[in-house]
Amino acid sequence: MKKLTILLLINLCFINCQKTKSQISICITENNQITCTKKACQGTYKGKEFINGDDIAHQFSNTMSAKVGDQLKALYTSGDYSKVDFSEVEMTTEGMGSGEVTYTLSIPFVIVNDKCEAYTAFDHVGGWNHTPALSQRKTQLKSVLMQGHQLDISDLKTTPEGLQEYWIQWQHKVVQAECE
């Protein structure tokens, strides 16, 4: 049942996603909206914290990570070489513990001068009220790195309600192959 719920949410997102001529991606579902521009990806999840024991609200971080990665690739392809500005990432989680939560994320970009300073892949590791498994995620992501490259990892970001996240970016092996 939980896999069905996750697949349904993902499918709804992909079914309703669109790109406008001005390079803005919009993805709308009943529970969230994400908008990406050349400057940032921003979004909000409103809904249940947990469904059948699954941390549904935190899965919004997965959805946002995928959209940020897609936007970084699109910016790179268009010559707008960018990376995430970790110091300006904003996270809020209102209503945690009530059963209903509003989780808002803003992931801003900064333009870089050279295509090999840009990042085109993005992920996270975190959770509610527990220390994120950062060393495990580093191990999982080793295989996606170009030889001699490293993950760029944010400081631990937290909300007063207990969400903890590390945001991670790197150069995509295929997209940025010329930077190896």
PDB file of C-alpha atoms in Angstrom:
ATOM      1  CA  MET A   1       0.000   0.000   0.000  1.00  0.00           C
ATOM      2  CA  LYS A   2       2.771   2.473   0.857  1.00  0.00           C
ATOM      3  CA  LYS A   3       4.515   1.845  -2.485  1.00  0.00           C
ATOM      4  CA  LEU A   4       1.214   2.474  -4.257  1.00  0.00           C
ATOM      5  CA  THR A   5       0.789   5.785  -2.404  1.00  0.00           C
ATOM      6  CA  ILE A   6       4.319   6.890  -3.300  1.00  0.00           C
ATOM      7  CA  LEU A   7       3.916   5.879  -6.944  1.00  0.00           C
ATOM      8  CA  LEU A   8       0.602   7.701  -7.128  1.00  0.00           C
ATOM      9  CA  LEU A   9       2.160  10.906  -5.771  1.00  0.00           C
ATOM     10  CA  ILE A  10       5.101  10.652  -8.168  1.00  0.00           C
ATOM     11  CA  ASN A  11       2.841   9.933 -11.146  1.00  0.00           C
ATOM     12  CA  LEU A  12       0.542  12.815 -10.296  1.00  0.00           C
ATOM     13  CA  CYS A  13       3.546  15.099 -10.185  1.00  0.00           C
ATOM     14  CA  PHE A  14       4.911  13.970 -13.544  1.00  0.00           C
ATOM     15  CA  ILE A  15       1.493  14.015 -15.199  1.00  0.00           C
ATOM     16  CA  ASN A  16       0.928  17.618 -14.161  1.00  0.00           C
ATOM     17  CA  CYS A  17       4.428  19.010 -14.790  1.00  0.00           C
ATOM     18  CA  GLN A  18       5.022  21.493 -17.548  1.00  0.00           C
ATOM     19  CA  LYS A  19       7.708  23.865 -18.794  1.00  0.00           C
ATOM     20  CA  THR A  20       6.932  27.327 -20.030  1.00  0.00           C
ATOM     21  CA  LYS A  21       8.894  29.219 -22.673  1.00  0.00           C
ATOM     22  CA  SER A  22      10.646  31.265 -19.982  1.00  0.00           C
ATOM     23  CA  GLN A  23      12.397  28.131 -18.587  1.00  0.00           C
ATOM     24  CA  ILE A  24      10.093  27.918 -15.589  1.00  0.00           C
ATOM     25  CA  SER A  25       9.105  24.417 -14.529  1.00  0.00           C
ATOM     26  CA  ILE A  26       5.900  23.984 -12.618  1.00  0.00           C
ATOM     27  CA  CYS A  27       4.753  20.776 -10.941  1.00  0.00           C
ATOM     28  CA  ILE A  28       1.416  20.773  -9.164  1.00  0.00           C
ATOM     29  CA  THR A  29      -0.286  18.015  -7.207  1.00  0.00           C
ATOM     30  CA  GLU A  30      -2.996  18.137  -4.618  1.00  0.00           C
ATOM     31  CA  ASN A  31      -0.371  18.285  -1.875  1.00  0.00           C
ATOM     32  CA  ASN A  32       2.515  20.303  -3.284  1.00  0.00           C
ATOM     33  CA  GLN A  33       3.638  22.865  -5.765  1.00  0.00           C
ATOM     34  CA  ILE A  34       7.204  23.404  -6.972  1.00  0.00           C
ATOM     35  CA  THR A  35       8.299  26.284  -9.160  1.00  0.00           C
ATOM     36  CA  CYS A  36      11.799  26.562 -10.618  1.00  0.00           C
ATOM     37  CA  THR A  37      13.364  29.596 -12.290  1.00  0.00           C
ATOM     38  CA  LYS A  38      16.922  30.621 -13.125  1.00  0.00           C
ATOM     39  CA  LYS A  39      17.219  31.913  -9.560  1.00  0.00           C
ATOM     40  CA  ALA A  40      15.696  29.134  -7.403  1.00  0.00           C
ATOM     41  CA  CYS A  41      13.347  26.230  -6.903  1.00  0.00           C
ATOM     42  CA  GLN A  42      10.634  26.874  -4.335  1.00  0.00           C
ATOM     43  CA  GLY A  43       7.813  24.698  -3.150  1.00  0.00           C
ATOM     44  CA  THR A  44       5.387  23.736  -0.456  1.00  0.00           C
ATOM     45  CA  TYR A  45       3.909  20.460   0.704  1.00  0.00           C
ATOM     46  CA  LYS A  46       0.670  20.675   2.666  1.00  0.00           C
ATOM     47  CA  GLY A  47      -0.807  17.499   4.025  1.00  0.00           C
ATOM     48  CA  LYS A  48      -0.392  14.481   6.249  1.00  0.00           C
ATOM     49  CA  GLU A  49       2.886  13.961   8.077  1.00  0.00           C
ATOM     50  CA  PHE A  50       2.530  10.190   8.004  1.00  0.00           C
ATOM     51  CA  ILE A  51       0.334   7.747   6.088  1.00  0.00           C
ATOM     52  CA  ASN A  52       0.391   4.116   7.276  1.00  0.00           C
ATOM     53  CA  GLY A  53       3.607   4.875   9.178  1.00  0.00           C
ATOM     54  CA  ASP A  54       5.376   6.305   6.125  1.00  0.00           C
ATOM     55  CA  ASP A  55       6.967   9.738   6.462  1.00  0.00           C
ATOM     56  CA  ILE A  56       5.009  11.314   3.595  1.00  0.00           C
ATOM     57  CA  ALA A  57       5.842  14.943   4.409  1.00  0.00           C
ATOM     58  CA  HIS A  58       9.592  14.306   4.400  1.00  0.00           C
ATOM     59  CA  GLN A  59       9.305  12.725   0.945  1.00  0.00           C
ATOM     60  CA  PHE A  60       8.793  16.275  -0.316  1.00  0.00           C
ATOM     61  CA  SER A  61      12.594  16.606   0.054  1.00  0.00           C
ATOM     62  CA  ASN A  62      12.927  13.806  -2.534  1.00  0.00           C
ATOM     63  CA  THR A  63      10.553  15.565  -4.907  1.00  0.00           C
ATOM     64  CA  MET A  64      12.368  18.879  -4.473  1.00  0.00           C
ATOM     65  CA  SER A  65      15.792  17.263  -4.948  1.00  0.00           C
ATOM     66  CA  ALA A  66      14.694  15.777  -8.273  1.00  0.00           C
ATOM     67  CA  LYS A  67      13.312  19.114  -9.481  1.00  0.00           C
ATOM     68  CA  VAL A  68      16.467  20.997  -8.414  1.00  0.00           C
ATOM     69  CA  GLY A  69      18.647  18.452 -10.233  1.00  0.00           C
ATOM     70  CA  ASP A  70      16.506  18.796 -13.369  1.00  0.00           C
ATOM     71  CA  GLN A  71      16.695  22.593 -13.186  1.00  0.00           C
ATOM     72  CA  LEU A  72      20.486  22.610 -12.697  1.00  0.00           C
ATOM     73  CA  LYS A  73      20.814  20.407 -15.815  1.00  0.00           C
ATOM     74  CA  ALA A  74      18.484  22.707 -17.792  1.00  0.00           C
ATOM     75  CA  LEU A  75      20.445  25.782 -16.696  1.00  0.00           C
ATOM     76  CA  TYR A  76      23.723  24.111 -17.655  1.00  0.00           C
ATOM     77  CA  THR A  77      22.378  23.147 -21.083  1.00  0.00           C
ATOM     78  CA  SER A  78      21.227  26.724 -21.699  1.00  0.00           C
ATOM     79  CA  GLY A  79      24.648  28.131 -20.703  1.00  0.00           C
ATOM     80  CA  ASP A  80      23.424  29.543 -17.393  1.00  0.00           C
ATOM     81  CA  TYR A  81      26.059  27.704 -15.329  1.00  0.00           C
ATOM     82  CA  SER A  82      24.834  27.532 -11.743  1.00  0.00           C
ATOM     83  CA  LYS A  83      25.022  25.760  -8.428  1.00  0.00           C
ATOM     84  CA  VAL A  84      22.925  25.771  -5.270  1.00  0.00           C
ATOM     85  CA  ASP A  85      23.718  28.521  -2.779  1.00  0.00           C
ATOM     86  CA  PHE A  86      23.654  26.424   0.407  1.00  0.00           C
ATOM     87  CA  SER A  87      23.947  29.464   2.675  1.00  0.00           C
ATOM     88  CA  GLU A  88      20.554  30.737   1.464  1.00  0.00           C
ATOM     89  CA  VAL A  89      18.542  27.482   1.612  1.00  0.00           C
ATOM     90  CA  GLU A  90      15.334  28.032   3.597  1.00  0.00           C
ATOM     91  CA  MET A  91      13.231  25.281   5.217  1.00  0.00           C
ATOM     92  CA  THR A  92      10.115  25.647   7.348  1.00  0.00           C
ATOM     93  CA  THR A  93       7.904  22.933   8.814  1.00  0.00           C
ATOM     94  CA  GLU A  94       4.757  24.213  10.458  1.00  0.00           C
ATOM     95  CA  GLY A  95       2.329  21.929  12.257  1.00  0.00           C
ATOM     96  CA  MET A  96       4.642  18.992  12.809  1.00  0.00           C
ATOM     97  CA  GLY A  97       3.246  16.718  15.471  1.00  0.00           C
ATOM     98  CA  SER A  98      -0.341  17.703  14.673  1.00  0.00           C
ATOM     99  CA  GLY A  99      -0.771  15.152  11.884  1.00  0.00           C
ATOM    100  CA  GLU A 100      -0.905  17.885   9.234  1.00  0.00           C
ATOM    101  CA  VAL A 101       2.206  19.761   8.168  1.00  0.00           C
ATOM    102  CA  THR A 102       3.161  22.593   5.833  1.00  0.00           C
ATOM    103  CA  TYR A 103       6.723  21.999   4.623  1.00  0.00           C
ATOM    104  CA  THR A 104       8.164  24.883   2.603  1.00  0.00           C
ATOM    105  CA  LEU A 105      11.506  24.826   0.804  1.00  0.00           C
ATOM    106  CA  SER A 106      13.472  27.452  -1.083  1.00  0.00           C
ATOM    107  CA  ILE A 107      16.633  26.247  -2.835  1.00  0.00           C
ATOM    108  CA  PRO A 108      18.397  29.253  -4.439  1.00  0.00           C
ATOM    109  CA  PHE A 109      20.990  29.161  -7.215  1.00  0.00           C
ATOM    110  CA  VAL A 110      24.097  31.230  -7.752  1.00  0.00           C
ATOM    111  CA  ILE A 111      25.625  31.736 -11.204  1.00  0.00           C
ATOM    112  CA  VAL A 112      29.215  30.593 -11.710  1.00  0.00           C
ATOM    113  CA  ASN A 113      31.638  31.790 -14.394  1.00  0.00           C
ATOM    114  CA  ASP A 114      32.801  28.473 -15.817  1.00  0.00           C
ATOM    115  CA  LYS A 115      30.817  25.375 -16.801  1.00  0.00           C
ATOM    116  CA  CYS A 116      33.169  23.205 -14.766  1.00  0.00           C
ATOM    117  CA  GLU A 117      32.348  25.195 -11.610  1.00  0.00           C
ATOM    118  CA  ALA A 118      28.652  24.384 -12.072  1.00  0.00           C
ATOM    119  CA  TYR A 119      26.787  21.474 -10.495  1.00  0.00           C
ATOM    120  CA  THR A 120      24.152  19.448 -12.311  1.00  0.00           C
ATOM    121  CA  ALA A 121      23.082  16.795  -9.789  1.00  0.00           C
ATOM    122  CA  PHE A 122      21.357  17.247  -6.457  1.00  0.00           C
ATOM    123  CA  ASP A 123      20.205  15.121  -3.513  1.00  0.00           C
ATOM    124  CA  HIS A 124      19.637  15.198   0.236  1.00  0.00           C
ATOM    125  CA  VAL A 125      19.765  13.082   3.350  1.00  0.00           C
ATOM    126  CA  GLY A 126      17.722  13.787   6.446  1.00  0.00           C
ATOM    127  CA  GLY A 127      14.626  13.152   8.473  1.00  0.00           C
ATOM    128  CA  TRP A 128      12.407  14.226  11.339  1.00  0.00           C
ATOM    129  CA  ASN A 129      13.956  14.213  14.819  1.00  0.00           C
ATOM    130  CA  HIS A 130      16.914  11.986  14.036  1.00  0.00           C
ATOM    131  CA  THR A 131      20.451  12.530  12.844  1.00  0.00           C
ATOM    132  CA  PRO A 132      20.698  12.144   9.051  1.00  0.00           C
ATOM    133  CA  ALA A 133      22.666   9.124   7.802  1.00  0.00           C
ATOM    134  CA  LEU A 134      25.241  11.262   6.008  1.00  0.00           C
ATOM    135  CA  SER A 135      28.057   8.695   5.902  1.00  0.00           C
ATOM    136  CA  GLN A 136      25.693   6.143   4.327  1.00  0.00           C
ATOM    137  CA  ARG A 137      24.544   8.649   1.693  1.00  0.00           C
ATOM    138  CA  LYS A 138      28.163   9.533   0.861  1.00  0.00           C
ATOM    139  CA  THR A 139      28.861   5.831   0.303  1.00  0.00           C
ATOM    140  CA  GLN A 140      25.738   5.476  -1.871  1.00  0.00           C
ATOM    141  CA  LEU A 141      26.738   8.449  -4.029  1.00  0.00           C
ATOM    142  CA  LYS A 142      30.410   7.473  -4.542  1.00  0.00           C
ATOM    143  CA  SER A 143      29.576   5.670  -7.776  1.00  0.00           C
ATOM    144  CA  VAL A 144      28.007   8.765  -9.363  1.00  0.00           C
ATOM    145  CA  LEU A 145      31.104  10.941  -8.942  1.00  0.00           C
ATOM    146  CA  MET A 146      33.606  11.645 -11.668  1.00  0.00           C
ATOM    147  CA  GLN A 147      37.126  10.510 -10.895  1.00  0.00           C
ATOM    148  CA  GLY A 148      38.873  13.017  -8.650  1.00  0.00           C
ATOM    149  CA  HIS A 149      35.642  14.864  -7.801  1.00  0.00           C
ATOM    150  CA  GLN A 150      33.879  15.206  -4.456  1.00  0.00           C
ATOM    151  CA  LEU A 151      30.383  15.836  -3.189  1.00  0.00           C
ATOM    152  CA  ASP A 152      29.580  19.396  -2.150  1.00  0.00           C
ATOM    153  CA  ILE A 153      27.563  19.070   1.077  1.00  0.00           C
ATOM    154  CA  SER A 154      25.734  21.788   2.975  1.00  0.00           C
ATOM    155  CA  ASP A 155      25.965  22.389   6.685  1.00  0.00           C
ATOM    156  CA  LEU A 156      23.184  20.642   8.596  1.00  0.00           C
ATOM    157  CA  LYS A 157      19.944  22.580   8.090  1.00  0.00           C
ATOM    158  CA  THR A 158      17.249  22.245  10.754  1.00  0.00           C
ATOM    159  CA  THR A 159      13.799  23.552  11.562  1.00  0.00           C
ATOM    160  CA  PRO A 160      12.492  24.237  15.081  1.00  0.00           C
ATOM    161  CA  GLU A 161      10.064  21.326  14.626  1.00  0.00           C
ATOM    162  CA  GLY A 162      12.893  18.811  14.129  1.00  0.00           C
ATOM    163  CA  LEU A 163      13.458  18.406  10.391  1.00  0.00           C
ATOM    164  CA  GLN A 164      17.172  17.890   9.717  1.00  0.00           C
ATOM    165  CA  GLU A 165      18.664  17.897   6.212  1.00  0.00           C
ATOM    166  CA  TYR A 166      22.002  17.870   4.476  1.00  0.00           C
ATOM    167  CA  TRP A 167      21.725  19.060   0.863  1.00  0.00           C
ATOM    168  CA  ILE A 168      24.225  17.582  -1.604  1.00  0.00           C
ATOM    169  CA  GLN A 169      25.341  18.626  -5.100  1.00  0.00           C
ATOM    170  CA  TRP A 170      27.884  17.309  -7.579  1.00  0.00           C
ATOM    171  CA  GLN A 171      28.829  17.330 -11.228  1.00  0.00           C
ATOM    172  CA  HIS A 172      26.793  14.831 -13.226  1.00  0.00           C
ATOM    173  CA  LYS A 173      29.070  12.279 -14.974  1.00  0.00           C
ATOM    174  CA  VAL A 174      27.218  12.393 -18.284  1.00  0.00           C
ATOM    175  CA  VAL A 175      26.093  16.020 -18.422  1.00  0.00           C
ATOM    176  CA  GLN A 176      29.495  17.395 -17.422  1.00  0.00           C
ATOM    177  CA  ALA A 177      31.763  14.690 -18.862  1.00  0.00           C
ATOM    178  CA  GLU A 178      34.064  17.334 -20.364  1.00  0.00           C
ATOM    179  CA  CYS A 179      34.914  18.502 -16.820  1.00  0.00           C
ATOM    180  CA  GLU A 180      36.520  15.240 -15.748  1.00  0.00           C
TER     181      GLU A 180
END
